[in-house]
Coordinates of N, CA and C in Angstrom, one line a residue:
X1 N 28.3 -114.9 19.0 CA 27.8 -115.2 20.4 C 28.1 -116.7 20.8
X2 N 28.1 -117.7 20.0 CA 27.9 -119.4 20.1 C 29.6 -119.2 20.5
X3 N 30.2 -118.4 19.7 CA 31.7 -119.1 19.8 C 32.0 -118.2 21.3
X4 N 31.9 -117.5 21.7 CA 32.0 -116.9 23.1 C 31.5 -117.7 24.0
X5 N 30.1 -118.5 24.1 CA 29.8 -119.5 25.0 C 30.3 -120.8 24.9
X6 N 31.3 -120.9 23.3 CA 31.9 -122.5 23.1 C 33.3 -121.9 24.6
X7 N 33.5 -120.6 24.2 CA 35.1 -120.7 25.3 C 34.9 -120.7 26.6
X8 N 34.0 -120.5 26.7 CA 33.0 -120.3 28.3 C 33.1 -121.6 28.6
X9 N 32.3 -122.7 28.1 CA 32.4 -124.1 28.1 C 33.7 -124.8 28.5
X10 N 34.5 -124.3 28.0 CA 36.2 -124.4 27.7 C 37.0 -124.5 29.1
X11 N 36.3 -123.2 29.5 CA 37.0 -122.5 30.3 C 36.5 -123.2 31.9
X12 N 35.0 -123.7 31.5 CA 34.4 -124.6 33.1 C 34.9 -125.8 32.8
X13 N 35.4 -126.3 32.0 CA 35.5 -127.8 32.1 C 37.2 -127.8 32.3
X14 N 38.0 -126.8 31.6 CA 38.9 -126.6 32.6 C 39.6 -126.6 33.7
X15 N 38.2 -125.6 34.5 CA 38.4 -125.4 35.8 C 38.0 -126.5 36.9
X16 N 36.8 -127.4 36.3 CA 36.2 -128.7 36.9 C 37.6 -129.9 36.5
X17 N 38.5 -129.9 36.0 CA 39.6 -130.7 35.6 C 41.1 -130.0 36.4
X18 N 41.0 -128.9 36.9 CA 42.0 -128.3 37.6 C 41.9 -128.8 38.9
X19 N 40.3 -129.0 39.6 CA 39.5 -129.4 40.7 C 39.9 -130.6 40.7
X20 N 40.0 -131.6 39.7 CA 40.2 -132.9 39.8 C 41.5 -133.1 40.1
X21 N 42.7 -132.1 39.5 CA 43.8 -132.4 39.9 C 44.3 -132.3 40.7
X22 N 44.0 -131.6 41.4 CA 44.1 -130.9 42.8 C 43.9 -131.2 44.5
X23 N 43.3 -132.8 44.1 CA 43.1 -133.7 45.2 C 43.6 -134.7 44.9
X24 N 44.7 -135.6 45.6 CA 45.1 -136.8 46.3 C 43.9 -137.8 46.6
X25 N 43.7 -136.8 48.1 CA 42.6 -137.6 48.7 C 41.3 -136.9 48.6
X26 N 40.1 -138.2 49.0 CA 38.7 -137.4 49.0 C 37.9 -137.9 50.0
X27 N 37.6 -137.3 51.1 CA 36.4 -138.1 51.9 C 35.5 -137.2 51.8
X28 N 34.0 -137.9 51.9 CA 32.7 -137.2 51.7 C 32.0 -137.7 52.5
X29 N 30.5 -137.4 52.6 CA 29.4 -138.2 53.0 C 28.7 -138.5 51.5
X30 N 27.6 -139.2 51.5 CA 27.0 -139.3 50.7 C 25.2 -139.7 51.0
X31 N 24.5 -139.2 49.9 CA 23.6 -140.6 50.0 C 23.2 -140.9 48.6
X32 N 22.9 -142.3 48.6 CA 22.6 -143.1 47.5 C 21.7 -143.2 47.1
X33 N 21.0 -143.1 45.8 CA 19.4 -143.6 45.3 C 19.7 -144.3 44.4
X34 N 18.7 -145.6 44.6 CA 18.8 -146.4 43.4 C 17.4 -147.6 43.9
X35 N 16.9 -147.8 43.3 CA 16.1 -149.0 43.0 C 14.8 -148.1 44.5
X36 N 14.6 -147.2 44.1 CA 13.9 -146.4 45.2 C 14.0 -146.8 46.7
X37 N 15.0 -147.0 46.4 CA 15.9 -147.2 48.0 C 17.2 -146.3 48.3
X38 N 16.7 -145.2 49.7 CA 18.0 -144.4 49.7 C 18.7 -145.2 51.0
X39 N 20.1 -144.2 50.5 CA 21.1 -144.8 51.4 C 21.8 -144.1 51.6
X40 N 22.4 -144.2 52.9 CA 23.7 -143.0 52.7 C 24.7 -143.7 53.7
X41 N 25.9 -142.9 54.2 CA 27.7 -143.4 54.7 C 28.8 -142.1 54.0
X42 N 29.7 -142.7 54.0 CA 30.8 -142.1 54.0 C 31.7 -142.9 52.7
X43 N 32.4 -141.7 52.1 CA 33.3 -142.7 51.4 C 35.0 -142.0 51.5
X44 N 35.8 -142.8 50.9 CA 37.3 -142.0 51.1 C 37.7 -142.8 49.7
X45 N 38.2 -141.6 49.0 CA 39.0 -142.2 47.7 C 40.5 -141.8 48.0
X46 N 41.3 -142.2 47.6 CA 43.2 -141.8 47.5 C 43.0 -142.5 45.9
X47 N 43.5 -141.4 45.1 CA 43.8 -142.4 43.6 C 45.3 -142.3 43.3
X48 N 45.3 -143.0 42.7 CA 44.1 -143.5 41.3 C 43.5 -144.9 41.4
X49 N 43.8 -145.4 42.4 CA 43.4 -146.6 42.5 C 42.5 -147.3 43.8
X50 N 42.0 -146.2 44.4 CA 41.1 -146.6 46.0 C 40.1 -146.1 46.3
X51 N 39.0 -146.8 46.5 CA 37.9 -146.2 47.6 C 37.5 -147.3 48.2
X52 N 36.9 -146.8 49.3 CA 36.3 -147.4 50.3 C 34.8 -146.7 50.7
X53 N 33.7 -147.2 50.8 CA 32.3 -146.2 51.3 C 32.3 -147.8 52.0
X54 N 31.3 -146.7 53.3 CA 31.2 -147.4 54.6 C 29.6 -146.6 54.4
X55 N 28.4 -147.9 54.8 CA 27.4 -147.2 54.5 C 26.6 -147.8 55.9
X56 N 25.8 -146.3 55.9 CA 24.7 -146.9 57.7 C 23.8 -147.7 57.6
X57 N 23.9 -149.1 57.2 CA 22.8 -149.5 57.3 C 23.1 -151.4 58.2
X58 N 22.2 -151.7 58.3 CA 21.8 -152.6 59.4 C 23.2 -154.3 58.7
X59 N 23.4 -154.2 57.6 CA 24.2 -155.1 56.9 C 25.3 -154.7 57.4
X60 N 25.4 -153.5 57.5 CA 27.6 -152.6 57.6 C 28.5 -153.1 56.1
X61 N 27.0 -152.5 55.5 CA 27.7 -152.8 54.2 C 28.9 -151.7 53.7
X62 N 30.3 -151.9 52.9 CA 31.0 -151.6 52.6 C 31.4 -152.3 51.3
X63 N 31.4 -151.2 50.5 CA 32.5 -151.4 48.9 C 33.7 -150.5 49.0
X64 N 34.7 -151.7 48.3 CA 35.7 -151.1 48.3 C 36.2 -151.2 46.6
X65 N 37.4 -150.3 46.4 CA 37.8 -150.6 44.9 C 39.5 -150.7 45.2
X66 N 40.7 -151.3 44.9 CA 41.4 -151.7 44.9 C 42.4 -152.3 44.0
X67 N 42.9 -151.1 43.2 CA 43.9 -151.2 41.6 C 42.4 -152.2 41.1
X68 N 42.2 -153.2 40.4 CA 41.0 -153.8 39.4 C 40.8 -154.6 40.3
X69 N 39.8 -154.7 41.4 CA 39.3 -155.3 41.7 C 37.9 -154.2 42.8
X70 N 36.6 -154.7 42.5 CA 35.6 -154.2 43.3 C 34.5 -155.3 43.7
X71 N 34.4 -155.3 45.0 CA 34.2 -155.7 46.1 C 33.0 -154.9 47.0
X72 N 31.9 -155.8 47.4 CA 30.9 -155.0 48.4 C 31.0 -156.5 49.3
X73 N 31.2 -155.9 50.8 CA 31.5 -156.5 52.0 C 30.4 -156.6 52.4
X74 N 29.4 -157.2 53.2 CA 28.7 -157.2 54.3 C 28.9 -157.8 55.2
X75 N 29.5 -156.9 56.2 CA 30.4 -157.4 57.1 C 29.3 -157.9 58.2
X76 N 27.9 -157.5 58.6 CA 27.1 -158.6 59.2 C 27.2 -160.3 59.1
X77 N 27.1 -160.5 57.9 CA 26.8 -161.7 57.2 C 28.2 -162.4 57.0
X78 N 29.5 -161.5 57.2 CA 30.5 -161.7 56.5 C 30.8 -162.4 55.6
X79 N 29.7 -161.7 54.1 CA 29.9 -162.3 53.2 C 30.5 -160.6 52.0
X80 N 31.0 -161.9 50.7 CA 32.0 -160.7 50.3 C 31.3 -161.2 48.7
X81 N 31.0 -160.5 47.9 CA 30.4 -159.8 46.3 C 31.8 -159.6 45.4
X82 N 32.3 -160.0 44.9 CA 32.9 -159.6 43.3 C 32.4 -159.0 42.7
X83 N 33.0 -158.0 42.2 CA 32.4 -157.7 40.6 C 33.6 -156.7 39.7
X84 N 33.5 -157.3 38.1 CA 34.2 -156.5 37.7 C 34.3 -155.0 37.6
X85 N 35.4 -154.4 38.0 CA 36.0 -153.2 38.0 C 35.4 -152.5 36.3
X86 N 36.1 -153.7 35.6 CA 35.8 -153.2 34.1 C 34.5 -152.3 34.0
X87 N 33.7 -152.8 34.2 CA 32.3 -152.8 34.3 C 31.6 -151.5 34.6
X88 N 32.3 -151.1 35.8 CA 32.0 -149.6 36.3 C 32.3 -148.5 36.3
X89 N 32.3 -147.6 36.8 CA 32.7 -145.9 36.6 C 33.7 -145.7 37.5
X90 N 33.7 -146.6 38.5 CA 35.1 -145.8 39.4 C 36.3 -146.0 38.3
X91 N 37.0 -146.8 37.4 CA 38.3 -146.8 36.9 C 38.7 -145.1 36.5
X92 N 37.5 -144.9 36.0 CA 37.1 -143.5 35.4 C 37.0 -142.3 36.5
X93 N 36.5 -142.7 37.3 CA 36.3 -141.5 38.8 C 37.3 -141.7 39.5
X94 N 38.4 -142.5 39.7 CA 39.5 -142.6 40.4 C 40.7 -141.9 39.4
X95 N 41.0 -142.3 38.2 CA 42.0 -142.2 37.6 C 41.6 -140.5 37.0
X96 N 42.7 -139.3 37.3 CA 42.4 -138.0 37.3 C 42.9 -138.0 35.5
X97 N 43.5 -139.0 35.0 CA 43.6 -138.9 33.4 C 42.3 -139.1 32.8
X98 N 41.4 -140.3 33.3 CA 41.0 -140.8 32.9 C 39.1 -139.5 32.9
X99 N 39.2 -139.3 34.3 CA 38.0 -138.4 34.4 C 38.4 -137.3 33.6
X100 N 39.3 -136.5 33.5 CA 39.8 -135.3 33.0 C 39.0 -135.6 31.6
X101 N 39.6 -136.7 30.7 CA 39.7 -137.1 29.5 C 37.8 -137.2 29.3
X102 N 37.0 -138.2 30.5 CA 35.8 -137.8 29.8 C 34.6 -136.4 30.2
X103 N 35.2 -135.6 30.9 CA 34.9 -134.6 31.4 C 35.5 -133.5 29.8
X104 N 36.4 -133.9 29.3 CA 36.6 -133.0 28.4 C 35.8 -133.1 27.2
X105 N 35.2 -134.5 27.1 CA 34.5 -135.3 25.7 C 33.2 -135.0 26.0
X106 N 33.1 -134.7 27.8 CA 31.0 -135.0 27.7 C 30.7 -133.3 27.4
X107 N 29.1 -133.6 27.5 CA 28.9 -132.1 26.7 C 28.0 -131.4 28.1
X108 N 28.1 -130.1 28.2 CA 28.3 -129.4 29.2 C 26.7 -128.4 29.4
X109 N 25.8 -128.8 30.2 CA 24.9 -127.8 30.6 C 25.2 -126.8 31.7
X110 N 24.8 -125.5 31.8 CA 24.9 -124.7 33.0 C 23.8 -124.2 33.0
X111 N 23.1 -124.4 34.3 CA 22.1 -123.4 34.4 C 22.4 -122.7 36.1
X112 N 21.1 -122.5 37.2 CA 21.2 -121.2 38.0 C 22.3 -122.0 39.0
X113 N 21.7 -123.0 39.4 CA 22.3 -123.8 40.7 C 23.5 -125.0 40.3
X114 N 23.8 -125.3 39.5 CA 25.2 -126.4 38.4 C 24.8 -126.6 37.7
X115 N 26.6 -127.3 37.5 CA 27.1 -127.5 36.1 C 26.7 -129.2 35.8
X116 N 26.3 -129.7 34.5 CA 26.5 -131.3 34.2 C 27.2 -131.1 33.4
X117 N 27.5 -132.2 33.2 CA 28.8 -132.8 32.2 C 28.2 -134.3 31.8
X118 N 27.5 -134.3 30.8 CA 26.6 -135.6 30.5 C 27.8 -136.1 29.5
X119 N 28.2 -138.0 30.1 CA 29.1 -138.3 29.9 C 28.6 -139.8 29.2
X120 N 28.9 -140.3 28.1 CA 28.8 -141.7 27.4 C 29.4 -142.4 27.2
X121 N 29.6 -143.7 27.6 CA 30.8 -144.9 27.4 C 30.1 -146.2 27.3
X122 N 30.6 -146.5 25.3 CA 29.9 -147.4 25.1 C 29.4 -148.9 26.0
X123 N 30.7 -149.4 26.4 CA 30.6 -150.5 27.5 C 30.1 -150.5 28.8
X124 N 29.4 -148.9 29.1 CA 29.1 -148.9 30.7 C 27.7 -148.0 30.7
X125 N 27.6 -147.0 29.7 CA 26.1 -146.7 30.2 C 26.4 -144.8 30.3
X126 N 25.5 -144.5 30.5 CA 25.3 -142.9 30.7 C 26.1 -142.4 32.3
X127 N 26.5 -141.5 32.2 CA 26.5 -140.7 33.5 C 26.9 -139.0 33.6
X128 N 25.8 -139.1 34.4 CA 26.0 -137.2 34.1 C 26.6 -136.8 35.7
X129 N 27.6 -135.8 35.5 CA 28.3 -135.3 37.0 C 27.7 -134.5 37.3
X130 N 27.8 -133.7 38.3 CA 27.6 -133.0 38.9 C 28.4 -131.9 39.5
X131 N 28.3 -130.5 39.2 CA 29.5 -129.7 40.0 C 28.6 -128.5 40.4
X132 N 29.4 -127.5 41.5 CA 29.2 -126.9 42.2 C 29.2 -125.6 41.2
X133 N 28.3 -124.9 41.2 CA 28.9 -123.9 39.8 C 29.9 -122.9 40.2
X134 N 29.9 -122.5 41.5 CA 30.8 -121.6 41.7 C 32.2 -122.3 42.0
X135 N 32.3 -123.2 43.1 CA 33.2 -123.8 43.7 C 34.2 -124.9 42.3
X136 N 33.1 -125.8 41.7 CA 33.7 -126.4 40.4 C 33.3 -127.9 41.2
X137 N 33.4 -127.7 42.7 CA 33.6 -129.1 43.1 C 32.5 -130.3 42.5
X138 N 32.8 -131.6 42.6 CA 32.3 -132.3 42.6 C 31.1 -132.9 43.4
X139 N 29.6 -132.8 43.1 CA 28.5 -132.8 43.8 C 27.7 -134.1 44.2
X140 N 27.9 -134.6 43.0 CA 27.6 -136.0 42.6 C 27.2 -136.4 41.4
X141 N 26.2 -137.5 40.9 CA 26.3 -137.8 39.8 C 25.1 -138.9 39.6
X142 N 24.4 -139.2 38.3 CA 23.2 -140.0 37.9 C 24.1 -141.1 36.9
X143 N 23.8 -141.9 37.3 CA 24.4 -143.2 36.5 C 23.3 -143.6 35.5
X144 N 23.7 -143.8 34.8 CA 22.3 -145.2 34.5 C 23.2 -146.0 32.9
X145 N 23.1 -147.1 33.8 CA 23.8 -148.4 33.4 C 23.2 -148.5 31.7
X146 N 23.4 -149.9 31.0 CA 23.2 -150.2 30.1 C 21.6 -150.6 30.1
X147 N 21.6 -151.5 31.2 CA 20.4 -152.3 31.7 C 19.3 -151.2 31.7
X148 N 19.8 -149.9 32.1 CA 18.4 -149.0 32.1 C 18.2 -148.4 33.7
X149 N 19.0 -149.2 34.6 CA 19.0 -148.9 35.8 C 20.0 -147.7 36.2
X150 N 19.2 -146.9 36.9 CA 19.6 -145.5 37.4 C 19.8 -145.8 39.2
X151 N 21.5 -145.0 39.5 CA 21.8 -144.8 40.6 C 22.0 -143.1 40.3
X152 N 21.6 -142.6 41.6 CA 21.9 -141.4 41.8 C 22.8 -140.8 43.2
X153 N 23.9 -140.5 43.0 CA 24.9 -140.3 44.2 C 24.5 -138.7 44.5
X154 N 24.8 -138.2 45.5 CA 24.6 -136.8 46.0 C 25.9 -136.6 47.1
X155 N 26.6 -136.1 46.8 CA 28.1 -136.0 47.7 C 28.1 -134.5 48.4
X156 N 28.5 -134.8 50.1 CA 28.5 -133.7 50.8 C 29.8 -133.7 51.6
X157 N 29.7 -132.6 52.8 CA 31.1 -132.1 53.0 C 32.2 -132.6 52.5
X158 N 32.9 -132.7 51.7 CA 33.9 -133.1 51.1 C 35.0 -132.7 51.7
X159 N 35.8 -132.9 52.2 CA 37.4 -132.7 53.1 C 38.2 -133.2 51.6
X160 N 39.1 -132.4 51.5 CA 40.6 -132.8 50.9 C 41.9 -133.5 50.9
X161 N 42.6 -134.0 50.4 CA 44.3 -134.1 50.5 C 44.3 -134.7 52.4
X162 N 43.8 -135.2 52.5 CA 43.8 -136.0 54.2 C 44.9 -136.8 53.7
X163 N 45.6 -137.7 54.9 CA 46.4 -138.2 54.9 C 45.9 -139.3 54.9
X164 N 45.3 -140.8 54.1 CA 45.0 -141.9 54.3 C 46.1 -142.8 53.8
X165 N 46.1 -143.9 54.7 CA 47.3 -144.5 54.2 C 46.1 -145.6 53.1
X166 N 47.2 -146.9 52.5 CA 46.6 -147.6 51.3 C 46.4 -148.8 52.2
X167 N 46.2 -149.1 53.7 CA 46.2 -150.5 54.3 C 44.7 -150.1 54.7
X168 N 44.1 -148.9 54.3 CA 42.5 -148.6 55.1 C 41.8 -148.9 54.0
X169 N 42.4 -149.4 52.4 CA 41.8 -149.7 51.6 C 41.4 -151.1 51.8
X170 N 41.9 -151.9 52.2 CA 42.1 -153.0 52.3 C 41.1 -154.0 51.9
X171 N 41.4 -155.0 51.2 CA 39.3 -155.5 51.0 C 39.6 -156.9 52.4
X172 N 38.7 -156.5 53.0 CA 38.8 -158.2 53.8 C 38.7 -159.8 53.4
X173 N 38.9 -160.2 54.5 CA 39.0 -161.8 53.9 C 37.7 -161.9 54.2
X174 N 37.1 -163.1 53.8 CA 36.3 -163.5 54.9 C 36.8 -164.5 55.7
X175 N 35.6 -164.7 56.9 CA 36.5 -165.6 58.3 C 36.2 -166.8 58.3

């Protein structure tokens, strides 16, 4: 019986890594939790190397990722945030080798309503995914850093393969 649900296993993480390959582009909505503050916007990935989230709130805050570099804009203030790329999950959520690769290593719960994929990397912290059980897609996902600090993303209408060009990635100057 174990080895019939190890191919089962096999067979979703598979099909959640077929899902991965199968998109270029990704725009979503989203909303954000973290520090018991929600949030929510829009984001648009093109990989392996871009995203941009545009979020509603009173700052017109914006992060972008851009080949190794990540960046949060507040274009109110027009002030501009560094931070290492190394550091985070997008190299890994952008790059479809690189998610494939820890999507195949994390270990896999299913129950009525999705799939997780609880994922560990020594230098960055926990993160469990999120998928759609029927569809495979991508739902969202719980972070939680080294520090202890938990973000939790919740991703909706998802649009596909859109045409974005790589000048919408763009990180700004400041003025």
């Amino acid at each position: 019986m174990s080895f019939n649900f190890t191919i089962l296993k096999a067979d979703i993480k598979k099909n959640i890594i077929e899902k991965i390959n199968n998109s270029e582009t990704l725009k979503f909505e989203f909303i954000q939790i973290s520090n018991n503050k929600d949030e929510d916007g829009v984001c648009y990935i093109k990989r392996p190397h871009f995203l941009k989230c545009e979020y509603d709130d009173k700052n017109q805050k914006e992060l972008f990722v851009n080949n190794k570099s990540l960046v949060i804009y507040h274009k109110r203030y027009d002030k501009i945030y560094n931070y290492p790329l190394s550091k985070s999950y997008f190299s890994e959520i952008l790059s479809k080798k690189k998610f494939g690769r820890i999507i195949s290593e994390g270990s896999l719960i299913r129950n009525n309503d999705v799939i997780k994929v609880n994922c560990f990397i020594k230098e960055k912290g926990e993160i469990i995914f999120y998928f759609d059980i029927e569809s495979f897609e991508l739902i969202g996902w719980d972070l939680i850093d080294l520090n202890q600090n938990k973000i939790t993303l919740k991703i909706i209408n998802t649009e596909k393969n859109l045409n974005i060009e790589k000048s919408f990635f763009k990180i700004p100057k400041k003025n």
